[in-house]
């Protein structure tokens, strides 16, 4: 955080940031955008190609209808209106990773427009307008020979067209974002929604979620916009925030010195945590957009859009609302569970099995011991091997008094290790709680007889000493004694 | 008559009666090609061993009781912008001089189902840009009827091959007249089908919204049969139309009684040679005798067709041809040391002057600041042209005009003046802009003994009217011109 920025401490910043994001998402369809090639990450170079995605002479594109459905689903989840007719344009520029030297994209008639995403910042909600959602094809990849992988130190480049033609959607926001932290939260929220929709794996590492940011500064409260720069290579949530923070500082510094901000594309370097100019935007390509004559307009059937709308699952925002209002979960727990689709599904299954009385216990397990275990083992909830049914039977045993919560922790650990059912673990190790009053009474009598001194202390009014006696009972029963019962019987006996 | 001057439908009958066999036909074509290729240069790639091998395979197929389709054993010349698997497809360009496709165009697959014979890959103007076949990296094609003259273009090779008996029929492509104009100049039949009727998959694009593959044949019957063979919906071409299976032969009816024919005055205007106009008017009189009603009409927006075409076609071409960059296939300049040098030198050396001219025009028209004034405006005028035709077809069944304003011109006569060259497509270009079907049939000879062509235009998917009219006029005119002198 730097001196110019509004850091949520109530201090007014001198400059207000105006930030807009462009996010590219690779769709996880079976095949590419305009041909039948399989999508694949990490396949042998140039093995997932055909005459169409290689742009061989004479080939023609055909729109992948599944990709269109995925894009519409995403646009609807972002509250966009779907345009009745949209068209594909050609974006013309020469680069060796582009088989045709033009990219099929959408221009002035995109698939969808005019949506929004509410970003929860804790103390306030930022509504970020979605200008448009459009479809396009991805490019191939250039690999520069030589050990550094940098083009300037390489004497040749090799091309892999496996990625060429992968369906992409581009999601463009209005310049509604005001802080780098909001930008980061927007992207986290967007990613979560897309994961809920199951239309992309949204892996920033593998490049299936990529984000460019535009930022300009204006004096706080001013209406006119400043000159913007575009930052590229922001390939993690952290880098987005840090890149924008650096750029904020840099632009504010220039303005303070009375200098101009140049309209530029800048590259973020996470090693130095700085941005540097790529090229002046004025010199940017003239893409010579024009409607692709090889394709016909996409006409959206109302019923088809309705069908897609029905397929949209409950999204994170709605889930949180339900957890808070219907389930009465604490705020933090509700958000934590909803922040991962699989966790939320797991919890919903547990809630369904356990019913309203016990679902909070499930929430506590899922965000507590279970989460800690997954974290330690670097596992996803799906990979844990513990079914919602198993976890629920463990919870039922605790709630029914069959095992103590302390024992439950070790039972859970064994469940995780051996994938056995809790019932079997308890039988195997004879862990069931001892709630037989006669049996407990006998043990308590033994403990009282063996600890005269402590018993005297209790009788003298030193209530805390009773804990030691209970501890002795627990030790004798190896933790299986029902603590509440032991406490009751012990108190009764000592008061005599 | 020599076998190589017969039509496919005649040869089919002879094959059925076992009067000829596949090898006889192939041998006849081979003989004429060996004799005439050095004079006419109709082919870029003609391989007699491939021809013989195909003929032998088909003999076996027929011997084994295989069905005789319309084009079984028929040698077809294929314009060299139509992809043939394993066989060089050059677009008559240095940039694709050694390019071998890894797949067959849809039209080729369809002919393979007929057990056709690929006669060879026919010469053309580079990337189908030209009206004289002088823009070929493999040398110009000569008109078989007069070797001093051009055969027309850009399908000059296919037209010359059919005219000279170097193929029985041919596949060409037509973006602004490239099938009809050479057919006219060579005295044969050329059809541009409705846009979308024939798949473009495998046709190397010039201007995607205008390109269409079509038949070049000796008569109207072969034209109808060849269209039946190559047309049909193709899932690989988003712009293709699903009409179901149509047998165009059924429309070959000798009866135009009551047919309403419009003659657009814009296509009979000044610039049309008087001999051409006279010949077309004679044909119209014949049509009247056969019971057709003839009226002159006006389609005012046609006046702008040439200008519109020379914005839209180069714009699309500038983008379509950007893939030829030396990176993946085709010619690459090996001296270049950077990517951009490689692009520049590869394209500077790989493309010929006319292709470069059109890439420049198109790039300019699509550039920001010029897009609205050129491309956008041209598209709006294109809509006016479409509407003019629509209105005309409310009243008329077909429109008739000359195919080309002149007969074949001398080689070299127009190469220095692109604009006068562009004017030779003035009657054919409006048809492509509106996506309509049109045919050129021969209707007479000039005093220099050069053929004159007549164009019949119909509404979208009204190939039925085209074939009916063309078939009736073909019978009435009785045109027959074979360059037999070449065989003496």
PDB file of C-alpha atoms in Angstrom, chain B residues 127-245:
ATOM      1  CA  UNK B 127      -5.200 -16.994 -57.259  1.00  0.00           C
ATOM      2  CA  UNK B 128      -8.021 -16.636 -59.824  1.00  0.00           C
ATOM      3  CA  UNK B 129      -7.245 -12.946 -60.260  1.00  0.00           C
ATOM      4  CA  UNK B 130      -7.470 -12.010 -63.913  1.00  0.00           C
ATOM      5  CA  UNK B 131      -9.584 -12.179 -67.062  1.00  0.00           C
ATOM      6  CA  UNK B 132      -7.064 -13.419 -69.625  1.00  0.00           C
ATOM      7  CA  UNK B 133      -5.042 -16.154 -67.940  1.00  0.00           C
ATOM      8  CA  UNK B 134      -1.931 -14.078 -68.497  1.00  0.00           C
ATOM      9  CA  UNK B 135      -1.342 -13.765 -64.727  1.00  0.00           C
ATOM     10  CA  UNK B 136      -0.021 -17.297 -64.266  1.00  0.00           C
ATOM     11  CA  UNK B 137       3.383 -18.041 -62.786  1.00  0.00           C
ATOM     12  CA  UNK B 138       3.374 -21.009 -65.198  1.00  0.00           C
ATOM     13  CA  UNK B 139       2.915 -18.963 -68.362  1.00  0.00           C
ATOM     14  CA  UNK B 140      -0.181 -17.785 -70.238  1.00  0.00           C
ATOM     15  CA  UNK B 141      -2.802 -20.092 -71.777  1.00  0.00           C
ATOM     16  CA  UNK B 142      -3.578 -19.690 -75.507  1.00  0.00           C
ATOM     17  CA  UNK B 143      -7.050 -19.713 -76.942  1.00  0.00           C
ATOM     18  CA  UNK B 144      -7.304 -23.016 -78.889  1.00  0.00           C
ATOM     19  CA  UNK B 145      -9.492 -21.345 -81.524  1.00  0.00           C
ATOM     20  CA  UNK B 146      -6.816 -18.732 -82.250  1.00  0.00           C
ATOM     21  CA  UNK B 147      -3.432 -19.107 -80.613  1.00  0.00           C
ATOM     22  CA  UNK B 148      -2.792 -15.345 -80.810  1.00  0.00           C
ATOM     23  CA  UNK B 149      -5.723 -14.764 -78.490  1.00  0.00           C
ATOM     24  CA  UNK B 150      -6.327 -15.153 -74.777  1.00  0.00           C
ATOM     25  CA  UNK B 151      -8.734 -17.870 -73.626  1.00  0.00           C
ATOM     26  CA  UNK B 152     -10.220 -15.552 -70.992  1.00  0.00           C
ATOM     27  CA  UNK B 153      -9.789 -16.010 -67.278  1.00  0.00           C
ATOM     28  CA  UNK B 154      -9.333 -16.769 -64.635  1.00  0.00           C
ATOM     29  CA  UNK B 155     -10.411 -20.331 -65.572  1.00  0.00           C
ATOM     30  CA  UNK B 156      -8.538 -20.047 -68.877  1.00  0.00           C
ATOM     31  CA  UNK B 157      -6.874 -23.440 -68.487  1.00  0.00           C
ATOM     32  CA  UNK B 158     -10.072 -25.416 -67.833  1.00  0.00           C
ATOM     33  CA  UNK B 159     -11.891 -23.628 -70.673  1.00  0.00           C
ATOM     34  CA  UNK B 160      -9.022 -24.106 -73.139  1.00  0.00           C
ATOM     35  CA  UNK B 161      -8.693 -27.774 -72.135  1.00  0.00           C
ATOM     36  CA  UNK B 162     -12.385 -28.488 -72.846  1.00  0.00           C
ATOM     37  CA  UNK B 163     -12.333 -26.417 -76.043  1.00  0.00           C
ATOM     38  CA  UNK B 164      -9.207 -28.174 -77.397  1.00  0.00           C
ATOM     39  CA  UNK B 165     -10.301 -31.687 -76.436  1.00  0.00           C
ATOM     40  CA  UNK B 166      -7.667 -31.969 -73.726  1.00  0.00           C
ATOM     41  CA  UNK B 167     -10.441 -32.869 -71.277  1.00  0.00           C
ATOM     42  CA  UNK B 168     -14.093 -33.838 -71.670  1.00  0.00           C
ATOM     43  CA  UNK B 169     -15.228 -31.292 -69.126  1.00  0.00           C
ATOM     44  CA  UNK B 170     -13.748 -29.208 -66.330  1.00  0.00           C
ATOM     45  CA  UNK B 171     -14.239 -27.680 -62.911  1.00  0.00           C
ATOM     46  CA  UNK B 172     -13.574 -23.981 -62.693  1.00  0.00           C
ATOM     47  CA  UNK B 173     -14.247 -21.329 -60.102  1.00  0.00           C
ATOM     48  CA  UNK B 174     -16.090 -18.091 -60.641  1.00  0.00           C
ATOM     49  CA  UNK B 175     -15.646 -15.008 -58.446  1.00  0.00           C
ATOM     50  CA  UNK B 176     -16.549 -12.285 -60.950  1.00  0.00           C
ATOM     51  CA  UNK B 177     -16.979 -14.201 -64.196  1.00  0.00           C
ATOM     52  CA  UNK B 178     -14.032 -16.585 -64.116  1.00  0.00           C
ATOM     53  CA  UNK B 179     -16.046 -19.530 -65.457  1.00  0.00           C
ATOM     54  CA  UNK B 180     -18.456 -17.729 -67.794  1.00  0.00           C
ATOM     55  CA  UNK B 181     -16.066 -15.307 -69.486  1.00  0.00           C
ATOM     56  CA  UNK B 182     -13.480 -17.931 -70.578  1.00  0.00           C
ATOM     57  CA  UNK B 183     -16.309 -20.279 -71.603  1.00  0.00           C
ATOM     58  CA  UNK B 184     -17.618 -17.444 -73.761  1.00  0.00           C
ATOM     59  CA  UNK B 185     -14.210 -16.688 -75.287  1.00  0.00           C
ATOM     60  CA  UNK B 186     -13.614 -20.396 -76.007  1.00  0.00           C
ATOM     61  CA  UNK B 187     -17.089 -21.133 -77.403  1.00  0.00           C
ATOM     62  CA  UNK B 188     -18.207 -23.596 -74.711  1.00  0.00           C
ATOM     63  CA  UNK B 189     -20.627 -23.720 -71.763  1.00  0.00           C
ATOM     64  CA  UNK B 190     -19.782 -22.347 -68.321  1.00  0.00           C
ATOM     65  CA  UNK B 191     -22.070 -22.263 -65.289  1.00  0.00           C
ATOM     66  CA  UNK B 192     -21.740 -20.289 -62.081  1.00  0.00           C
ATOM     67  CA  UNK B 193     -24.208 -21.901 -59.660  1.00  0.00           C
ATOM     68  CA  UNK B 194     -26.122 -20.084 -56.916  1.00  0.00           C
ATOM     69  CA  UNK B 195     -23.730 -19.082 -54.122  1.00  0.00           C
ATOM     70  CA  UNK B 196     -23.753 -21.918 -51.601  1.00  0.00           C
ATOM     71  CA  UNK B 197     -25.061 -24.609 -53.945  1.00  0.00           C
ATOM     72  CA  UNK B 198     -21.594 -26.137 -54.402  1.00  0.00           C
ATOM     73  CA  UNK B 199     -19.288 -26.568 -51.413  1.00  0.00           C
ATOM     74  CA  UNK B 200     -16.271 -24.276 -51.316  1.00  0.00           C
ATOM     75  CA  UNK B 201     -14.397 -26.603 -48.961  1.00  0.00           C
ATOM     76  CA  UNK B 202     -11.068 -27.200 -50.656  1.00  0.00           C
ATOM     77  CA  UNK B 203     -11.370 -24.309 -53.091  1.00  0.00           C
ATOM     78  CA  UNK B 204      -8.491 -21.992 -52.249  1.00  0.00           C
ATOM     79  CA  UNK B 205     -10.283 -18.753 -51.471  1.00  0.00           C
ATOM     80  CA  UNK B 206      -9.971 -15.585 -53.481  1.00  0.00           C
ATOM     81  CA  UNK B 207     -13.061 -13.697 -52.248  1.00  0.00           C
ATOM     82  CA  UNK B 208     -15.086 -15.957 -49.969  1.00  0.00           C
ATOM     83  CA  UNK B 209     -18.433 -14.202 -50.362  1.00  0.00           C
ATOM     84  CA  UNK B 210     -18.222 -14.398 -54.180  1.00  0.00           C
ATOM     85  CA  UNK B 211     -16.333 -17.624 -55.001  1.00  0.00           C
ATOM     86  CA  UNK B 212     -18.247 -20.541 -56.401  1.00  0.00           C
ATOM     87  CA  UNK B 213     -17.106 -23.766 -58.091  1.00  0.00           C
ATOM     88  CA  UNK B 214     -18.909 -24.688 -61.303  1.00  0.00           C
ATOM     89  CA  UNK B 215     -18.839 -26.819 -64.439  1.00  0.00           C
ATOM     90  CA  UNK B 216     -17.184 -25.944 -67.734  1.00  0.00           C
ATOM     91  CA  UNK B 217     -18.521 -28.267 -70.415  1.00  0.00           C
ATOM     92  CA  UNK B 218     -19.050 -28.775 -74.095  1.00  0.00           C
ATOM     93  CA  UNK B 219     -22.836 -28.606 -73.839  1.00  0.00           C
ATOM     94  CA  UNK B 220     -25.705 -27.749 -71.504  1.00  0.00           C
ATOM     95  CA  UNK B 221     -26.534 -31.394 -70.761  1.00  0.00           C
ATOM     96  CA  UNK B 222     -23.038 -32.044 -69.397  1.00  0.00           C
ATOM     97  CA  UNK B 223     -23.332 -28.823 -67.421  1.00  0.00           C
ATOM     98  CA  UNK B 224     -26.542 -30.031 -65.730  1.00  0.00           C
ATOM     99  CA  UNK B 225     -25.083 -33.458 -65.023  1.00  0.00           C
ATOM    100  CA  UNK B 226     -21.825 -32.092 -63.659  1.00  0.00           C
ATOM    101  CA  UNK B 227     -23.743 -29.717 -61.391  1.00  0.00           C
ATOM    102  CA  UNK B 228     -25.816 -32.657 -60.095  1.00  0.00           C
ATOM    103  CA  UNK B 229     -22.559 -34.456 -59.342  1.00  0.00           C
ATOM    104  CA  UNK B 230     -20.796 -31.686 -57.420  1.00  0.00           C
ATOM    105  CA  UNK B 231     -23.611 -29.801 -55.670  1.00  0.00           C
ATOM    106  CA  UNK B 232     -25.142 -30.477 -52.279  1.00  0.00           C
ATOM    107  CA  UNK B 233     -24.936 -29.435 -48.669  1.00  0.00           C
ATOM    108  CA  UNK B 234     -21.564 -29.818 -46.995  1.00  0.00           C
ATOM    109  CA  UNK B 235     -21.140 -29.650 -43.235  1.00  0.00           C
ATOM    110  CA  UNK B 236     -17.594 -28.367 -43.795  1.00  0.00           C
ATOM    111  CA  UNK B 237     -18.877 -25.182 -45.482  1.00  0.00           C
ATOM    112  CA  UNK B 238     -21.035 -22.940 -43.276  1.00  0.00           C
ATOM    113  CA  UNK B 239     -22.217 -21.012 -46.332  1.00  0.00           C
ATOM    114  CA  UNK B 240     -23.502 -24.098 -48.142  1.00  0.00           C
ATOM    115  CA  UNK B 241     -27.224 -24.483 -48.819  1.00  0.00           C
ATOM    116  CA  UNK B 242     -29.188 -27.647 -48.177  1.00  0.00           C
ATOM    117  CA  UNK B 243     -31.436 -28.236 -51.190  1.00  0.00           C
ATOM    118  CA  UNK B 244     -31.639 -32.000 -50.929  1.00  0.00           C
ATOM    119  CA  UNK B 245     -30.650 -34.137 -53.895  1.00  0.00           C
TER     120      UNK B 245
END
